[in-house]
Amino acid sequence: MPPVEGVAAWRRLFRMGRPRPTKANVLSALLAVVLGTGIATQVQLTNARGLEGLSQSELVNVLDDVSLRASRLDQQVRELEASRDRLRNGTDDTAEAISQAQKRVDTLGILAGVLPAQGPGIHVTISDPDRQVTGPVVLDLIQELRDAGAEAIDIGGVRVVASTFVGARDDTILVDNHPVRRPLEVRAIGDAKTLASAMSIPGGVVETVRQKGGTAAVTEADEVKVTSIHQPVPLTHATPAD
């Protein structure tokens, strides 16, 4: 083969040195995203709520919340590192790839609300005899649960997803245009202690409901079942990007 010189030689050298995407590289990038998202979320929550006006017991709850979040992130890191190492070593490469793909499908199905889910979490029962708990309170409840890491939420038999909206008709609460009966029954899957703490923070859902003349009972459970399913709306305009 004749020697390659000049510009052609530099081009060949660039192609040889260019990084090639591998499964291990993808998992490493995913690991970095998980860590960055967890840290950014915790900083945002801390900045939004502030610590100056909290009592000693409330500060302890905040510290416990932070510790639980850190523990959950550590577990995710260990799982991702183990998957990365298996892929790097080429052990059962095909089976591992299929397993990871199925886990991804299951995760996306639960997040999209098209699969039932079960796991540890909380039950919340909101009794409101004067019917003063309205849509904005329910929206706050959903946001608090999401901020606390809830992975599946059901409100009155309606699955909550990214597109869920809350409205009202007279004094009836509507979730995705479905009327929700009172007392309001909420199921959320996630770290039970973190979710329960999120409901009871100063200015949170429990306090807001009490100010409106109602009560909010929060119960931690080792197993919560969310069996409601979201029916996705067919897309008209959006298609996967190339």
Short mmCIF file of C-alpha atoms in Angstrom, two decimals:
data_model
loop_
_atom_site.label_atom_id
_atom_site.label_comp_id
_atom_site.label_asym_id
_atom_site.label_seq_id
_atom_site.Cartn_x
_atom_site.Cartn_y
_atom_site.Cartn_z
CA MET A 1 0.00 0.00 0.00
CA PRO A 2 1.52 3.40 -0.96
CA PRO A 3 2.26 5.76 1.94
CA VAL A 4 -0.33 8.42 2.76
CA GLU A 5 1.00 11.90 3.16
CA GLY A 6 -0.14 15.46 3.61
CA VAL A 7 -3.82 16.30 4.21
CA ALA A 8 -4.94 12.71 3.58
CA ALA A 9 -2.66 11.47 6.36
CA TRP A 10 -4.11 13.94 8.85
CA ARG A 11 -7.64 12.94 7.88
CA ARG A 12 -6.87 9.26 8.44
CA LEU A 13 -5.29 10.05 11.81
CA PHE A 14 -8.39 12.06 12.84
CA ARG A 15 -10.70 9.17 11.91
CA MET A 16 -8.61 6.70 13.88
CA GLY A 17 -8.57 8.89 16.97
CA ARG A 18 -12.26 9.79 16.87
CA PRO A 19 -14.15 8.30 19.89
CA ARG A 20 -16.60 5.53 19.05
CA PRO A 21 -19.88 5.31 20.99
CA THR A 22 -20.18 2.14 23.06
CA LYS A 23 -22.73 0.84 25.55
CA ALA A 24 -20.27 1.51 28.35
CA ASN A 25 -19.86 5.14 27.24
CA VAL A 26 -23.65 5.57 27.10
CA LEU A 27 -24.06 4.18 30.62
CA SER A 28 -21.28 6.43 31.89
CA ALA A 29 -23.05 9.43 30.40
CA LEU A 30 -26.35 8.31 31.96
CA LEU A 31 -24.61 7.98 35.32
CA ALA A 32 -23.38 11.57 35.06
CA VAL A 33 -26.89 12.78 34.15
CA VAL A 34 -28.46 10.97 37.15
CA LEU A 35 -25.95 12.48 39.57
CA GLY A 36 -26.27 15.96 38.09
CA THR A 37 -30.08 15.86 38.14
CA GLY A 38 -30.18 14.70 41.76
CA ILE A 39 -27.80 17.39 42.93
CA ALA A 40 -29.55 20.14 40.97
CA THR A 41 -32.97 19.09 42.28
CA GLN A 42 -31.80 19.09 45.90
CA VAL A 43 -30.20 22.53 45.54
CA GLN A 44 -33.35 23.89 43.94
CA LEU A 45 -35.59 22.55 46.72
CA THR A 46 -33.32 23.91 49.41
CA ASN A 47 -33.15 27.36 47.83
CA ALA A 48 -36.92 27.50 47.26
CA ARG A 49 -37.97 26.60 50.79
CA GLY A 50 -35.25 28.18 52.87
CA LEU A 51 -34.11 27.04 56.30
CA GLU A 52 -34.14 30.24 58.34
CA GLY A 53 -37.64 29.91 59.77
CA LEU A 54 -37.61 26.19 60.55
CA SER A 55 -37.62 24.72 64.06
CA GLN A 56 -35.10 22.13 65.25
CA SER A 57 -37.49 19.22 64.55
CA GLU A 58 -38.24 20.60 61.09
CA LEU A 59 -34.53 20.92 60.36
CA VAL A 60 -34.08 17.30 61.41
CA ASN A 61 -36.83 16.30 58.94
CA VAL A 62 -35.09 18.24 56.18
CA LEU A 63 -31.78 16.54 57.01
CA ASP A 64 -33.46 13.11 56.97
CA ASP A 65 -35.00 13.98 53.61
CA VAL A 66 -31.59 14.90 52.19
CA SER A 67 -30.04 11.71 53.56
CA LEU A 68 -32.76 9.55 52.03
CA ARG A 69 -32.34 11.26 48.65
CA ALA A 70 -28.57 10.72 48.82
CA SER A 71 -29.07 7.05 49.69
CA ARG A 72 -31.43 6.58 46.75
CA LEU A 73 -28.96 8.23 44.37
CA ASP A 74 -26.13 6.08 45.71
CA GLN A 75 -28.17 2.96 44.98
CA GLN A 76 -28.85 4.14 41.43
CA VAL A 77 -25.15 4.87 40.97
CA ARG A 78 -24.18 1.35 42.12
CA GLU A 79 -26.71 -0.24 39.76
CA LEU A 80 -25.49 1.81 36.79
CA GLU A 81 -21.86 1.09 37.61
CA ALA A 82 -22.58 -2.65 37.81
CA SER A 83 -24.32 -2.55 34.41
CA ARG A 84 -21.45 -0.55 32.95
CA ASP A 85 -18.87 -3.03 34.23
CA ARG A 86 -20.78 -6.02 32.84
CA LEU A 87 -21.00 -4.41 29.43
CA ARG A 88 -17.33 -3.44 29.47
CA ASN A 89 -16.31 -6.98 30.33
CA GLY A 90 -18.47 -8.38 27.56
CA THR A 91 -20.09 -10.90 29.93
CA ASP A 92 -23.38 -12.17 28.48
CA ASP A 93 -23.41 -9.13 26.24
CA THR A 94 -26.57 -9.97 24.30
CA ALA A 95 -28.58 -11.10 27.33
CA GLU A 96 -27.45 -8.04 29.30
CA ALA A 97 -28.42 -5.70 26.47
CA ILE A 98 -31.87 -7.30 26.23
CA SER A 99 -32.30 -7.10 30.01
CA GLN A 100 -31.33 -3.43 30.07
CA ALA A 101 -33.66 -2.68 27.15
CA GLN A 102 -36.59 -4.39 28.93
CA LYS A 103 -35.90 -2.45 32.13
CA ARG A 104 -35.89 0.75 30.11
CA VAL A 105 -39.22 -0.17 28.50
CA ASP A 106 -40.76 -0.96 31.90
CA THR A 107 -39.47 2.31 33.38
CA LEU A 108 -40.84 4.38 30.53
CA GLY A 109 -44.15 2.50 30.70
CA ILE A 110 -44.56 3.30 34.39
CA LEU A 111 -43.56 6.95 33.93
CA ALA A 112 -45.95 7.30 30.99
CA GLY A 113 -48.72 5.73 33.06
CA VAL A 114 -49.45 2.93 30.58
CA LEU A 115 -48.34 0.16 32.97
CA PRO A 116 -49.60 -0.57 36.50
CA ALA A 117 -47.04 -0.23 39.26
CA GLN A 118 -46.42 -1.39 42.80
CA GLY A 119 -43.85 -0.63 45.45
CA PRO A 120 -43.34 1.23 48.73
CA GLY A 121 -45.03 4.58 49.12
CA ILE A 122 -47.85 6.42 50.86
CA HIS A 123 -51.62 6.71 51.01
CA VAL A 124 -53.08 10.19 51.51
CA THR A 125 -56.72 10.72 52.47
CA ILE A 126 -57.99 14.30 52.33
CA SER A 127 -61.32 14.88 54.09
CA ASP A 128 -62.90 18.20 53.22
CA PRO A 129 -66.42 18.64 54.67
CA ASP A 130 -66.65 22.27 53.54
CA ARG A 131 -65.33 21.42 50.05
CA GLN A 132 -62.67 24.13 50.28
CA VAL A 133 -59.89 21.95 48.87
CA THR A 134 -59.83 23.03 45.22
CA GLY A 135 -57.76 22.44 42.08
CA PRO A 136 -54.73 24.55 43.11
CA VAL A 137 -54.32 22.47 46.30
CA VAL A 138 -54.37 19.26 44.26
CA LEU A 139 -51.78 20.74 41.88
CA ASP A 140 -49.56 21.58 44.86
CA LEU A 141 -49.97 18.02 46.11
CA ILE A 142 -48.90 16.58 42.75
CA GLN A 143 -45.90 18.90 42.59
CA GLU A 144 -44.80 18.08 46.14
CA LEU A 145 -44.99 14.35 45.36
CA ARG A 146 -43.01 14.77 42.16
CA ASP A 147 -40.36 16.86 43.91
CA ALA A 148 -40.06 14.14 46.54
CA GLY A 149 -39.37 11.51 43.87
CA ALA A 150 -42.78 9.87 43.39
CA GLU A 151 -42.56 7.42 40.48
CA ALA A 152 -46.29 6.70 40.10
CA ILE A 153 -49.28 8.71 41.38
CA ASP A 154 -53.00 7.95 41.43
CA ILE A 155 -55.60 10.51 42.51
CA GLY A 156 -59.13 9.24 42.93
CA GLY A 157 -58.57 6.44 40.43
CA VAL A 158 -56.94 8.67 37.81
CA ARG A 159 -53.30 8.04 36.84
CA VAL A 160 -51.18 11.20 37.00
CA VAL A 161 -48.70 11.68 34.14
CA ALA A 162 -46.68 14.56 32.73
CA SER A 163 -49.66 15.92 30.78
CA THR A 164 -52.18 15.68 33.64
CA PHE A 165 -54.24 18.80 34.29
CA VAL A 166 -56.50 19.67 37.23
CA GLY A 167 -59.70 21.67 36.91
CA ALA A 168 -63.07 22.10 38.59
CA ARG A 169 -66.77 22.01 37.80
CA ASP A 170 -68.78 23.81 40.47
CA ASP A 171 -67.21 22.32 43.64
CA THR A 172 -66.13 19.06 41.98
CA ILE A 173 -62.43 18.51 41.35
CA LEU A 174 -61.54 17.22 37.88
CA VAL A 175 -58.30 15.37 37.13
CA ASP A 176 -57.77 14.99 33.38
CA ASN A 177 -61.45 15.91 33.08
CA HIS A 178 -62.50 12.99 35.33
CA PRO A 179 -64.52 13.95 38.43
CA VAL A 180 -62.81 12.88 41.66
CA ARG A 181 -64.90 11.82 44.64
CA ARG A 182 -64.38 13.15 48.14
CA PRO A 183 -62.74 12.30 50.47
CA LEU A 184 -59.81 12.54 48.10
CA GLU A 185 -57.77 9.32 47.94
CA VAL A 186 -54.16 9.56 46.74
CA ARG A 187 -51.64 6.77 46.19
CA ALA A 188 -47.98 7.49 45.46
CA ILE A 189 -45.07 5.08 44.94
CA GLY A 190 -41.59 6.12 46.00
CA ASP A 191 -39.48 6.33 49.13
CA ALA A 192 -42.21 6.28 51.79
CA LYS A 193 -40.43 8.42 54.39
CA THR A 194 -39.40 11.05 51.82
CA LEU A 195 -42.93 11.28 50.39
CA ALA A 196 -44.49 11.50 53.86
CA SER A 197 -42.04 14.24 54.86
CA ALA A 198 -42.88 16.18 51.70
CA MET A 199 -46.57 16.20 52.65
CA SER A 200 -45.83 17.48 56.16
CA ILE A 201 -43.28 20.25 55.52
CA PRO A 202 -44.18 23.75 56.80
CA GLY A 203 -46.58 25.31 54.31
CA GLY A 204 -47.12 21.95 52.63
CA VAL A 205 -50.25 20.05 51.72
CA VAL A 206 -51.18 18.84 55.22
CA GLU A 207 -50.96 22.37 56.63
CA THR A 208 -52.83 23.90 53.68
CA VAL A 209 -55.70 21.43 54.01
CA ARG A 210 -55.90 22.07 57.76
CA GLN A 211 -56.11 25.83 57.14
CA LYS A 212 -59.08 25.20 54.85
CA GLY A 213 -60.95 23.27 57.53
CA GLY A 214 -60.07 19.79 56.35
CA THR A 215 -57.74 17.00 57.38
CA ALA A 216 -55.04 15.14 55.46
CA ALA A 217 -54.03 11.72 56.80
CA VAL A 218 -50.72 10.37 55.47
CA THR A 219 -49.91 6.66 55.90
CA GLU A 220 -46.64 5.01 54.91
CA ALA A 221 -46.89 1.55 53.36
CA ASP A 222 -44.43 -1.16 52.33
CA GLU A 223 -46.49 -1.86 49.23
CA VAL A 224 -48.74 0.53 47.33
CA LYS A 225 -50.50 -0.57 44.16
CA VAL A 226 -51.30 1.90 41.40
CA THR A 227 -53.49 0.02 38.94
CA SER A 228 -55.05 2.92 37.03
CA ILE A 229 -53.84 3.35 33.45
CA HIS A 230 -53.45 6.51 31.40
CA GLN A 231 -54.83 6.33 27.88
CA PRO A 232 -52.33 8.20 25.69
CA VAL A 233 -53.68 10.62 23.12
CA PRO A 234 -52.56 9.81 19.54
CA LEU A 235 -50.00 12.32 18.34
CA THR A 236 -50.96 14.48 15.37
CA HIS A 237 -47.86 16.58 14.78
CA ALA A 238 -44.90 15.23 16.77
CA THR A 239 -42.70 12.46 15.37
CA PRO A 240 -39.35 11.06 16.59
CA ALA A 241 -36.42 13.22 15.57
CA ASP A 242 -33.70 11.76 13.35
#
